[in-house]
Amino acid sequence: MSDDTTRTVPADLIHLRASGVSVVVDLTGGTLPRVLHWGSDLGDLDAAALDAARSAWRPVPHGFPVDGEVEIAVLPQESAGFLGTPGLVGSRAGQDFSTQFAVRTHDVATTDDGTQRLTVHAVDDAARLALTLVLELTAHGLVRQHAVLTNDADDVYGLDGLLLTLPVPAVATELLDFSGRWARERSPQRTAFTHGTRLRENRRGRTGYDSAFVLVAGTPGFANRTGEVWGLHTAWSGNHRSLAERSHYHSGLLGGGELLGSGEVRLGRGESYTSPWVYGSWGVGLDALAGRFHAWMRARPQHPRSPRPVTLNTWEAVYFQHDLGRLTALADAAAAVGAERFVLDDGWFGDRRDDTRALGDWYVSADVWPQGLHPLVEHVTGLGLQFGLWVEPEMVNPDSDLARAHPDWMLRVPSRLPREARHQQVLDLAVPEAFAHILERLDALLTEYPIGYLKWDHNRDLVDAGHGGAPGVHGQTVAIYRLLDELRALHPGVEIESCSSGGARVDLEVLQRTDRVWASDCIDALERQQIQRWTNLLIPLELIGAHIGSGHAHSTGRRHELPFRAATALFGHLGIEWDLKEADDAERADLVSWIALYKAVRQLLHSGTSVHADVVDPVLAVHGVVARDRADALYAVAMTGRSTNTALPRVTLPGLDPDALYDVRPQAPGDAVDHAPAWWSPEGVRLPGRLLSGVGLEAPLQLPERIALVRATRV
């Protein structure tokens, strides 16, 4: 975050505004901040108007659990009469279990990137606790907040949970969140937002395939382009929880925070706990909600700026069968079709000939690579490709030199090791010696070889993850953040991908330290249509790894033609996961064409606005990217199944300038369709943006699992 440039001492009623969003915060009476409004911009309100609004919004004190108004702060307290899920849970061996914080100071600052930041310092003298709350509204209209809790007593304070909330109005009657599994991450699910608590807890020790991801509350029937929506993301790569809660005396809350184990955080005098950032995004339609996340991420100083290189990863091409001749031939084939990065996946180190052994032995295998990786790296870089390497630093196989030398370096309860998963245990990076060892090994590899990219994997959930007899997930999560930070400081030019059995570690906090995510181990293009669409709800396309696999999907057994696979991978950070020696001449020629298209449009795809049409036929999907100035746009029209209708509905092209004229035409090589409408020609059709976005045009008829590309260029 950039330095503050302006600072004022505000009154007790604060109005933050940015990018069509207003947040009104009430600090009357010295109690913790209450958000009175989070949503559409209220305009320029003076102090009198704000005070009148506060009065107009004050609930009638009838049927509350206490006399008078129940003040629901961003950290809700029972002492204020709130009887929902508490914001702070903890005690000193049963004492000081309930808090009543009083605000001592607060101020508002505007940073040089346009972020408005409210900082509140509060204390509870009786409980001997201090609390600092930070609530920010970014220039893009994204809200985020976190808290720092400090123990001011000699007695240890055991923290069991800290939850931060944002209010949503009663008109938000539907919820959207996500489930999932390996190779089917981020599967959407809708429920009614009724009285009670919808609690999503993640205990996997990593973000999880099945995390709530973005918890969205919205008006009835909200969709991609319609309906007010309020979304919350808990930015934490360890155990966490997200909830939506409503009762008879409040209209609704969305909340999030870390999920702590019993005894996991114990604060001595002067010690502090910092909560994860909890993000909130409001908009009309899911595209608007997503756009705030994307714009904020793209404005970060560390966001990737260079064109996202076409990446060939060796995993599905060779698996563990490493051989210099085979890999150099694969590199030659990759360069010939236009790849720009070559990533050597698992199997290059120690005695790693399968997935049962050698994790933790981060030394180049002398058996497979007697001259080290130098011959392969020199060949790859000599072709003009960047070299990348797979690592899994947080894991260890019991059958490894590291585990035999340091059996105490594993997360465990004192009496037993956790049950193995994928023949793995978890290396306890909160052990200083283990942390130093892994940092030294990674630093040595990056120093010896010109490695430009690390595929950083994490292939199991954390079970019985203990450290020093107490739960260890919090310490492990903090340690992995520090490991990434220190490695990036040593090698600032290296890019890192967050991979975790595919897409099980995708969150905004790990992405503060990494440059893309691997969306899923499933490269089946049909499955990827959904996986990538919902990953894009939070993450911009340039950070989503999307590869063209072989014609036979390894994870599902389906077979797809190259245009469907390539057009799916186009909308992401494109790569190849395919043994190209299996491709015939025609397939290689087609692959060259698709990679050339990616290179031609990646600036558009990776800087423009992601849009998704609302289509009534469930087997038809229309999504695309519109340039920031709305002068150019590229859309995919995907058939994911067989329609019950002979005639498909007209497809709209969302996001265009309604007052501009556009030339609309098929985009090669995605212009081959089974049955073309009348306008489907290289010349296309010229129509106003208002018509294209609002009424649409006739869709090409296609067989299932086909994609057509449409380009719209402003006249």
XYZ file of C-alpha atoms in Angstrom:
715
model
C 0.000 0.000 0.000
C 1.292 3.423 -0.868
C 2.031 6.179 1.646
C -0.683 8.485 2.916
C -0.880 11.812 1.145
C -3.757 13.487 2.947
C -5.179 13.031 6.414
C -8.098 14.626 8.169
C -9.703 14.275 11.575
C -13.305 13.379 10.724
C -16.526 13.758 12.618
C -18.335 10.711 13.976
C -20.174 10.122 10.688
C -17.967 9.288 7.717
C -18.945 9.049 4.068
C -16.483 7.302 1.751
C -17.177 7.466 -2.018
C -15.408 5.976 -5.027
C -16.292 4.598 -8.451
C -20.056 4.610 -7.913
C -19.916 3.186 -4.376
C -20.758 4.799 -1.046
C -19.849 3.530 2.418
C -21.349 5.399 5.376
C -19.758 4.627 8.751
C -21.194 5.701 12.099
C -18.944 6.194 15.146
C -21.476 7.954 17.356
C -21.044 7.439 21.066
C -17.497 6.129 20.881
C -18.547 2.584 20.025
C -17.029 0.464 17.278
C -17.813 1.543 13.699
C -21.153 0.571 12.209
C -21.621 0.561 8.458
C -24.998 2.193 7.808
C -24.808 1.885 4.029
C -22.622 -0.071 1.617
C -23.759 0.031 -1.972
C -24.725 2.547 -4.637
C -23.286 6.051 -4.553
C -25.388 8.440 -2.470
C -23.958 11.584 -4.022
C -22.289 14.529 -2.308
C -23.967 14.684 1.105
C -23.062 17.417 3.577
C -22.933 16.845 7.331
C -26.585 17.805 7.809
C -27.740 15.420 5.092
C -25.645 12.585 6.516
C -27.084 13.191 9.967
C -30.599 13.198 8.516
C -29.858 9.935 6.694
C -28.611 8.370 9.918
C -31.860 9.362 11.604
C -33.907 8.054 8.676
C -32.118 4.708 8.806
C -32.402 4.203 12.577
C -34.486 1.072 13.280
C -37.521 1.143 15.505
C -36.440 -0.354 18.884
C -39.146 -2.978 19.150
C -38.516 -6.646 19.858
C -34.766 -6.230 20.240
C -32.939 -8.465 22.750
C -32.081 -5.310 24.756
C -33.790 -1.967 25.303
C -32.909 0.554 22.643
C -31.077 0.076 19.389
C -28.777 -2.904 18.838
C -25.543 -1.474 17.447
C -24.110 -3.956 14.940
C -20.505 -3.013 14.369
C -18.131 -4.372 11.744
C -16.912 -6.502 14.658
C -20.247 -7.381 16.321
C -20.306 -7.515 20.130
C -22.738 -9.191 22.499
C -22.352 -6.275 24.913
C -24.170 -4.128 22.333
C -27.105 -6.557 22.335
C -26.032 -8.499 19.261
C -26.930 -12.182 19.645
C -25.790 -13.448 16.274
C -22.361 -14.857 15.486
C -19.928 -12.794 17.599
C -17.100 -10.824 16.082
C -14.579 -11.732 18.781
C -14.401 -15.032 20.646
C -11.730 -15.631 23.288
C -10.975 -15.428 26.983
C -8.391 -15.658 29.720
C -9.217 -19.143 30.987
C -12.913 -18.208 30.921
C -12.520 -14.606 32.040
C -12.881 -11.514 29.829
C -15.019 -13.528 27.427
C -17.191 -10.541 26.484
C -15.794 -7.247 25.250
C -17.062 -3.687 25.179
C -14.614 -1.675 23.146
C -14.590 2.124 23.294
C -13.049 4.127 20.468
C -10.150 6.316 21.561
C -9.121 7.793 18.211
C -10.073 7.547 14.582
C -8.883 9.204 11.416
C -9.404 9.093 7.676
C -6.502 9.159 5.226
C -6.376 9.178 1.452
C -3.368 7.423 -0.029
C -1.648 8.447 -3.225
C -3.378 5.616 -5.123
C -6.771 7.030 -4.169
C -7.631 4.591 -1.387
C -9.660 6.106 1.454
C -8.688 4.508 4.747
C -10.538 4.733 8.045
C -8.395 3.674 11.015
C -10.050 3.198 14.400
C -8.197 2.583 17.674
C -10.313 1.187 20.502
C -9.702 -0.339 23.931
C -11.563 -2.392 26.472
C -9.984 -1.391 29.784
C -11.827 -4.091 31.708
C -10.799 -6.907 29.347
C -7.337 -5.295 28.888
C -7.471 -5.555 25.118
C -6.705 -3.055 22.365
C -8.209 -3.198 18.892
C -7.237 -1.446 15.683
C -9.724 -1.650 12.832
C -8.837 -0.598 9.302
C -11.582 -0.135 6.706
C -10.626 0.942 3.191
C -12.518 1.975 0.081
C -10.233 1.700 -2.940
C -10.393 3.976 -5.947
C -12.190 1.110 -7.729
C -15.019 0.926 -5.189
C -13.719 -2.214 -3.474
C -14.118 -2.349 0.312
C -11.661 -4.207 2.478
C -11.047 -4.380 6.213
C -8.897 -6.103 8.774
C -8.255 -5.924 12.505
C -5.313 -6.087 14.890
C -6.026 -7.341 18.425
C -3.424 -6.712 21.147
C -3.254 -8.106 24.671
C -2.437 -5.411 27.235
C -2.330 -7.700 30.285
C 0.142 -10.119 31.818
C -2.414 -12.921 31.623
C -2.467 -14.832 28.349
C -5.462 -14.170 26.142
C -6.614 -17.175 24.128
C -8.140 -16.061 20.835
C -10.668 -18.448 19.323
C -11.969 -16.321 16.471
C -12.213 -12.848 14.955
C -14.923 -12.119 12.394
C -15.433 -8.921 10.395
C -18.755 -8.146 8.766
C -20.461 -5.893 6.240
C -24.234 -5.292 6.110
C -26.527 -6.140 3.219
C -30.097 -4.896 2.845
C -33.277 -6.913 3.113
C -33.758 -6.837 -0.670
C -30.847 -9.309 -0.978
C -32.873 -12.506 -0.750
C -30.631 -14.954 -2.645
C -27.135 -16.293 -1.970
C -24.492 -17.614 -4.323
C -21.415 -19.450 -3.114
C -19.303 -22.358 -4.319
C -18.593 -25.998 -3.720
C -16.161 -28.227 -5.574
C -13.736 -31.137 -5.627
C -10.475 -32.028 -7.299
C -10.766 -31.330 -11.045
C -14.176 -29.650 -10.515
C -13.299 -26.545 -8.535
C -15.645 -23.616 -7.935
C -19.014 -25.165 -8.701
C -21.758 -22.567 -8.102
C -24.683 -23.189 -5.788
C -27.644 -20.954 -4.956
C -29.705 -20.840 -1.795
C -32.299 -18.524 -0.297
C -31.032 -15.884 2.129
C -33.424 -16.573 4.979
C -33.272 -16.111 8.737
C -30.394 -17.999 10.291
C -26.751 -18.504 9.430
C -25.245 -19.961 6.300
C -21.768 -20.801 7.538
C -19.033 -22.043 5.222
C -16.013 -23.352 7.106
C -12.820 -24.535 5.479
C -10.574 -26.833 7.538
C -8.298 -28.076 4.754
C -5.263 -26.015 5.760
C -5.297 -24.392 2.321
C -7.892 -22.309 0.511
C -9.686 -25.464 -0.662
C -11.420 -26.762 -3.795
C -14.719 -26.237 -2.045
C -14.223 -22.868 -0.390
C -17.064 -20.360 -0.497
C -14.645 -18.345 -2.703
C -16.898 -15.316 -3.164
C -20.037 -15.316 -1.022
C -22.638 -13.237 -2.866
C -25.974 -11.897 -1.652
C -28.271 -10.362 -4.233
C -31.706 -9.247 -5.253
C -34.069 -11.922 -6.625
C -32.800 -13.532 -9.813
C -29.530 -11.579 -9.948
C -27.400 -12.579 -12.892
C -24.308 -11.570 -14.836
C -25.675 -8.203 -15.963
C -28.680 -7.587 -13.713
C -29.614 -7.346 -10.060
C -27.826 -5.699 -7.171
C -25.161 -7.927 -5.654
C -22.942 -7.700 -2.595
C -19.982 -10.096 -2.507
C -17.466 -10.988 0.196
C -14.091 -12.744 -0.108
C -11.992 -13.880 2.848
C -8.385 -13.503 1.715
C -6.601 -16.289 3.569
C -4.803 -19.409 2.358
C -5.332 -21.440 5.519
C -8.430 -22.399 7.486
C -11.126 -19.761 7.203
C -14.853 -19.169 7.421
C -17.404 -17.078 5.615
C -21.016 -16.554 6.612
C -24.263 -14.929 5.629
C -26.552 -14.233 8.567
C -29.989 -12.702 8.986
C -32.351 -12.428 11.934
C -35.614 -10.753 12.842
C -33.783 -7.650 14.111
C -31.227 -7.061 11.373
C -31.496 -7.203 7.594
C -28.385 -9.253 6.962
C -24.621 -9.530 7.320
C -21.812 -11.040 5.307
C -18.736 -11.903 7.357
C -15.379 -13.585 7.129
C -12.225 -14.391 9.032
C -9.683 -17.039 9.910
C -10.910 -20.310 11.407
C -8.720 -20.924 14.453
C -8.182 -24.166 16.308
C -8.481 -24.405 20.071
C -5.337 -22.940 21.604
C -3.899 -21.990 18.213
C -3.457 -18.277 18.995
C -2.441 -17.317 22.531
C -1.407 -13.725 23.103
C 1.040 -12.749 25.837
C 1.454 -9.174 26.999
C 2.037 -6.860 24.067
C 1.466 -9.583 21.489
C -0.934 -9.012 18.607
C -3.002 -10.983 16.162
C -3.709 -9.570 12.690
C -6.794 -10.884 10.939
C -6.962 -11.621 7.209
C -8.231 -8.929 4.891
C -11.926 -9.359 4.187
C -12.998 -7.854 0.850
C -16.412 -6.605 -0.217
C -17.577 -5.750 -3.730
C -20.910 -4.237 -4.743
C -22.368 -3.852 -8.218
C -25.293 -4.282 -10.548
C -24.713 -7.772 -11.907
C -21.914 -10.224 -11.221
C -19.759 -8.719 -13.967
C -19.704 -5.381 -12.137
C -18.860 -7.109 -8.865
C -15.994 -8.991 -10.535
C -14.790 -5.867 -12.315
C -13.980 -4.139 -9.028
C -11.778 -7.038 -7.944
C -10.054 -7.107 -11.332
C -9.437 -3.349 -11.475
C -7.965 -3.295 -7.975
C -5.660 -6.218 -8.715
C -4.459 -4.696 -11.971
C -3.598 -1.434 -10.187
C -1.239 -3.153 -7.734
C 2.436 -2.284 -8.305
C 3.434 -5.967 -8.416
C 0.769 -6.982 -10.941
C 2.365 -8.646 -14.011
C 2.883 -6.045 -16.730
C 4.681 -7.969 -19.470
C 2.687 -10.007 -22.026
C 1.724 -13.332 -20.471
C 3.968 -15.869 -22.241
C 2.607 -18.992 -23.918
C 3.657 -21.700 -21.464
C 4.308 -25.339 -22.254
C 4.216 -27.515 -19.147
C 5.656 -31.025 -19.407
C 3.420 -32.858 -16.929
C 0.794 -34.477 -19.163
C 3.401 -34.896 -21.900
C 5.978 -36.977 -19.999
C 4.877 -37.318 -16.353
C 7.880 -38.792 -14.476
C 9.625 -40.106 -17.587
C 12.406 -37.542 -17.737
C 14.900 -37.975 -20.551
C 17.066 -35.258 -22.059
C 16.413 -36.302 -25.651
C 12.665 -36.529 -25.193
C 12.467 -33.196 -23.387
C 14.658 -31.307 -25.843
C 12.499 -32.650 -28.676
C 9.429 -31.413 -26.795
C 11.075 -28.006 -26.366
C 11.804 -27.903 -30.113
C 8.171 -28.676 -30.878
C 7.007 -26.070 -28.368
C 9.168 -23.375 -29.931
C 7.966 -24.337 -33.416
C 4.314 -23.685 -32.533
C 5.058 -20.392 -30.780
C 5.538 -21.257 -27.102
C 7.540 -18.764 -25.037
C 8.079 -20.620 -21.752
C 9.011 -24.259 -21.047
C 8.259 -25.661 -17.577
C 9.832 -28.876 -16.321
C 7.343 -30.511 -13.992
C 7.699 -33.147 -11.243
C 10.453 -35.772 -11.387
C 13.699 -33.804 -11.786
C 15.058 -34.144 -8.227
C 16.483 -36.770 -5.890
C 15.143 -40.296 -6.280
C 11.827 -39.026 -7.634
C 10.724 -41.637 -10.192
C 7.098 -41.699 -9.010
C 4.937 -39.845 -6.498
C 5.829 -42.015 -3.482
C 9.294 -40.687 -2.639
C 11.898 -37.913 -2.524
C 9.695 -34.872 -1.861
C 11.905 -32.605 0.195
C 15.143 -33.667 -1.509
C 15.490 -30.536 -3.611
C 18.716 -31.488 -5.365
C 18.854 -32.224 -9.086
C 18.844 -35.996 -9.630
C 22.355 -37.209 -10.434
C 20.910 -40.368 -12.013
C 18.593 -38.692 -14.496
C 20.561 -35.479 -14.887
C 24.277 -36.330 -14.486
C 25.248 -32.848 -15.734
C 22.520 -31.176 -13.750
C 19.734 -29.394 -15.555
C 22.243 -27.325 -17.534
C 21.948 -29.229 -20.851
C 18.156 -28.913 -20.871
C 18.120 -25.320 -19.624
C 20.716 -24.275 -22.217
C 18.739 -25.957 -24.983
C 15.472 -24.339 -23.885
C 16.910 -20.857 -23.474
C 18.840 -21.256 -26.725
C 15.468 -21.605 -28.455
C 14.446 -18.257 -26.988
C 12.139 -19.837 -24.397
C 12.097 -18.995 -20.719
C 12.793 -21.957 -18.419
C 10.478 -22.822 -15.533
C 10.581 -25.473 -12.821
C 8.029 -27.347 -10.672
C 8.511 -27.433 -6.890
C 6.429 -28.487 -3.902
C 8.346 -26.930 -0.984
C 5.740 -27.405 1.748
C 5.571 -31.185 1.439
C 7.791 -34.126 2.249
C 7.628 -37.842 1.514
C 8.432 -40.070 4.504
C 10.546 -41.964 1.982
C 13.045 -39.123 1.503
C 16.456 -38.182 2.770
C 14.980 -35.071 4.389
C 12.372 -36.994 6.394
C 14.919 -39.567 7.516
C 17.312 -36.844 8.663
C 14.667 -34.628 10.293
C 11.580 -36.629 11.307
C 10.706 -33.808 13.712
C 10.194 -31.378 10.832
C 6.632 -32.505 10.092
C 3.326 -31.033 11.192
C 1.942 -33.538 13.691
C 0.385 -34.105 17.070
C 2.964 -35.283 19.632
C 1.802 -38.899 19.753
C 1.491 -39.673 16.046
C 2.024 -38.627 12.490
C -1.043 -37.632 10.469
C -2.381 -40.141 7.997
C -0.522 -39.849 4.723
C -2.156 -38.377 1.637
C -0.502 -38.895 -1.753
C 2.288 -40.558 0.264
C 3.021 -37.117 1.748
C 3.358 -35.341 5.036
C 3.509 -31.584 5.521
C 6.818 -29.942 6.315
C 6.437 -27.716 9.393
C 7.732 -24.388 8.113
C 7.143 -22.790 11.514
C 10.246 -24.733 12.600
C 13.026 -22.186 11.925
C 15.510 -24.805 10.742
C 13.002 -26.314 8.286
C 12.142 -22.866 6.940
C 15.816 -21.961 6.521
C 16.549 -25.253 4.761
C 13.788 -24.835 2.182
C 14.683 -21.198 1.568
C 18.322 -22.151 1.039
C 17.426 -24.950 -1.411
C 15.134 -22.766 -3.510
C 17.599 -19.895 -3.463
C 20.385 -22.233 -4.578
C 18.346 -23.521 -7.529
C 17.352 -20.040 -8.638
C 20.952 -18.888 -8.307
C 22.475 -21.782 -10.245
C 19.985 -21.843 -13.130
C 18.342 -19.033 -15.129
C 14.855 -19.992 -13.898
C 12.204 -17.424 -14.712
C 9.173 -19.229 -13.304
C 8.270 -21.599 -10.491
C 5.192 -23.786 -10.592
C 4.651 -23.950 -6.820
C 2.479 -26.929 -5.914
C 0.750 -28.028 -2.675
C -0.797 -31.446 -3.092
C -2.593 -32.390 0.084
C -4.929 -31.120 2.762
C -3.534 -30.537 6.242
C -4.831 -33.177 8.675
C -3.842 -33.323 12.358
C -1.594 -30.385 11.570
C 0.082 -29.729 14.908
C 3.064 -27.625 15.921
C 4.529 -27.898 19.394
C 1.446 -29.702 20.688
C -1.004 -27.033 19.446
C -2.822 -26.548 16.136
C -0.341 -25.391 13.527
C -2.269 -24.232 10.459
C -2.072 -20.542 11.370
C 1.682 -20.697 11.885
C 2.122 -22.701 8.682
C 0.124 -20.175 6.665
C 2.086 -17.231 8.039
C 5.334 -19.114 7.370
C 4.519 -19.859 3.730
C 3.695 -16.198 3.158
C 7.049 -15.254 4.678
C 8.854 -17.885 2.581
C 7.339 -16.496 -0.604
C 8.137 -12.935 0.470
C 11.778 -13.711 1.253
C 12.288 -15.713 -1.930
C 10.770 -12.914 -4.027
C 13.072 -10.424 -2.324
C 16.081 -12.575 -3.246
C 14.873 -13.185 -6.823
C 12.466 -10.377 -7.753
C 12.339 -11.329 -11.423
C 11.028 -14.835 -10.882
C 7.325 -15.405 -11.459
C 5.477 -17.912 -9.277
C 2.293 -19.855 -9.956
C 0.049 -20.897 -7.072
C -0.863 -24.506 -7.833
C -2.482 -26.755 -5.242
C -3.702 -30.075 -6.618
C -4.959 -27.773 -9.310
C -7.064 -24.899 -8.013
C -7.138 -25.498 -4.265
C -5.146 -22.377 -3.338
C -6.818 -19.493 -5.134
C -7.317 -16.419 -2.964
C -6.345 -12.760 -2.905
C -3.706 -13.165 -0.197
C -1.625 -15.821 -1.941
C -1.946 -13.691 -5.075
C -0.203 -10.849 -3.261
C 2.896 -13.042 -3.611
C 2.290 -15.007 -6.825
C 1.722 -14.161 -10.469
C -0.960 -16.590 -11.559
C -3.037 -19.528 -10.338
C -3.481 -22.957 -11.851
C -7.267 -23.050 -12.091
C -7.599 -26.830 -12.104
C -5.764 -30.061 -12.865
C -8.677 -30.742 -15.207
C -7.860 -29.484 -18.707
C -11.025 -30.946 -20.214
C -12.327 -27.921 -22.123
C -15.960 -28.626 -21.254
C -15.215 -28.666 -17.527
C -12.942 -25.645 -17.940
C -15.828 -23.579 -19.324
C -17.331 -23.532 -15.824
C -14.112 -23.641 -13.802
C -12.584 -20.648 -15.590
C -15.840 -18.705 -15.679
C -16.242 -18.820 -11.897
C -12.548 -18.370 -11.151
C -12.912 -15.163 -13.178
C -15.517 -13.918 -10.692
C -12.560 -12.987 -8.478
C -9.420 -13.274 -10.616
C -8.670 -11.426 -13.896
C -7.959 -13.601 -16.926
C -4.216 -12.911 -17.113
C -3.739 -14.617 -13.721
C -5.675 -17.790 -14.625
C -3.527 -20.586 -16.061
C -5.464 -22.158 -18.967
C -3.779 -24.792 -21.126
C -4.561 -26.578 -24.370
C -4.471 -30.263 -23.543
C -4.329 -33.272 -25.794
C -7.405 -34.410 -27.720
C -8.023 -36.991 -25.012
C -8.562 -35.304 -21.636
C -6.486 -37.183 -19.060
C -8.748 -36.268 -16.115
C -12.149 -37.149 -17.637
C -11.553 -39.352 -20.673
C -13.503 -37.007 -22.967
C -12.300 -36.203 -26.455
C -12.529 -32.730 -27.944
C -11.420 -31.189 -31.201
C -8.594 -28.661 -31.101
C -10.705 -25.526 -31.766
C -12.849 -26.189 -28.671
C -9.776 -26.780 -26.510
C -7.913 -23.780 -27.876
C -10.819 -21.333 -27.746
C -11.405 -22.294 -24.115
C -7.758 -21.784 -23.141
C -7.625 -18.511 -25.085
C -9.545 -16.746 -22.305
C -6.834 -16.983 -19.658
C -3.052 -17.168 -19.471
C -2.694 -19.603 -22.344
C -0.399 -22.606 -22.313
C 0.044 -26.123 -23.664
C -0.140 -29.403 -21.713
C 0.312 -31.911 -24.515
C 2.968 -34.217 -25.887
C 3.272 -32.461 -29.227
C 4.902 -35.445 -30.913
C 1.393 -36.955 -30.846
C 0.028 -34.043 -32.899
C -0.171 -34.475 -36.664
C 0.839 -31.789 -39.140
C -2.684 -30.383 -39.429
C -3.035 -30.101 -35.653
C 0.318 -28.364 -35.362
C -0.656 -25.910 -38.073
C -3.945 -25.194 -36.294
C -2.111 -24.797 -32.989
C 0.198 -22.229 -34.599
C -2.868 -20.270 -35.721
C -4.469 -20.306 -32.280
C -1.255 -19.258 -30.545
C -0.832 -16.455 -33.071
C -4.358 -15.269 -32.249
C -3.583 -15.371 -28.520
C -0.497 -13.229 -29.037
C -2.507 -10.791 -31.143
C -5.319 -10.374 -28.591
C -3.668 -10.983 -25.218
C -3.302 -7.259 -24.573
C -7.074 -6.943 -25.021
C -7.864 -10.051 -22.976
C -5.517 -9.126 -20.144
C -6.449 -5.494 -19.725
C -10.091 -5.320 -20.794
C -13.334 -5.903 -18.929
C -14.639 -9.459 -18.594
C -18.296 -9.735 -19.598
C -20.830 -12.568 -19.556
C -24.185 -12.452 -21.324
C -27.335 -13.657 -19.605
C -28.540 -16.433 -21.912
C -31.812 -18.278 -21.352
C -30.731 -21.540 -23.007
C -28.562 -23.379 -20.449
C -26.393 -25.067 -23.103
C -25.371 -21.762 -24.687
C -22.768 -19.513 -23.067
C -21.548 -16.137 -24.296
C -18.599 -14.453 -22.642
C -15.905 -12.074 -23.744
C -13.617 -9.159 -23.038
C -14.260 -5.530 -23.951
C -11.376 -3.060 -24.180
C -11.326 -0.344 -21.536
C -12.121 2.299 -24.165
C -14.774 -0.042 -25.651
C -13.200 0.231 -29.103
C -12.586 -3.508 -29.435
C -14.098 -6.694 -28.049
C -13.734 -10.448 -28.466
C -16.525 -12.884 -27.570
C -16.840 -16.659 -27.341
C -20.160 -18.290 -28.247
C -19.960 -21.754 -26.689
C -22.303 -24.706 -27.066
C -21.818 -26.904 -24.016
C -24.592 -29.363 -24.835
C -27.502 -30.093 -27.156
C -30.363 -27.618 -26.963
C -34.007 -28.634 -26.730
C -34.736 -25.828 -29.215
C -34.041 -25.906 -32.932
C -33.616 -22.131 -32.989
C -31.233 -20.700 -30.441
C -32.003 -17.383 -28.758
C -30.293 -14.295 -30.100
C -26.956 -13.704 -28.443
C -26.210 -10.323 -26.926
C -22.715 -8.847 -26.852
C -22.527 -7.083 -23.482
C -20.296 -4.195 -22.494
C -20.216 -2.217 -25.739
C -20.681 1.543 -26.019
C -24.422 1.943 -26.666
C -23.913 5.099 -28.726
C -21.186 3.712 -31.018
C -21.328 1.710 -34.250
C -19.497 -1.608 -34.396
C -18.327 -3.874 -37.164
C -19.156 -7.402 -35.992
C -17.601 -10.401 -37.733
C -16.362 -13.929 -37.078
C -12.834 -14.124 -35.677
C -10.531 -16.650 -37.332
C -9.514 -19.342 -36.549
C -12.665 -19.595 -34.436
C -14.919 -18.861 -37.407
C -15.729 -22.416 -38.513
C -19.337 -23.260 -37.557
C -21.787 -25.984 -38.525
C -24.642 -23.695 -39.631
C -23.921 -20.003 -40.147
C -26.420 -17.141 -39.871
C -26.728 -14.663 -42.705
C -24.295 -12.142 -41.197
C -21.555 -14.734 -40.639
C -18.956 -13.655 -43.209
C -15.566 -11.900 -43.176
C -17.401 -8.613 -43.811
C -19.838 -9.239 -40.984
C -22.456 -6.659 -40.084
C -22.393 -3.050 -38.820
C -24.747 -2.320 -35.930
C -24.991 0.063 -32.943
C -23.730 -1.067 -29.563
C -27.148 -0.479 -28.018
C -28.676 -3.056 -30.362
C -25.843 -5.561 -29.971
C -25.868 -5.402 -26.179
C -29.602 -5.103 -25.705
C -31.225 -7.143 -28.494
C -28.387 -9.184 -29.971
C -28.046 -11.089 -33.202
C -28.656 -14.561 -34.519
C -26.249 -17.162 -33.161
C -24.491 -19.728 -35.313
C -25.861 -23.244 -34.894
C -23.195 -25.644 -33.666
C -22.861 -29.190 -32.486
C -22.244 -29.672 -28.755
C -18.825 -28.751 -27.408
C -17.978 -26.215 -30.079
C -17.003 -22.545 -29.756
C -17.296 -19.719 -32.256
C -15.421 -16.441 -31.818
C -16.939 -13.040 -32.587
C -15.012 -9.764 -32.875
C -16.622 -6.347 -32.475
C -14.653 -3.248 -33.495
C -15.889 0.302 -33.069
C -16.224 2.200 -36.332
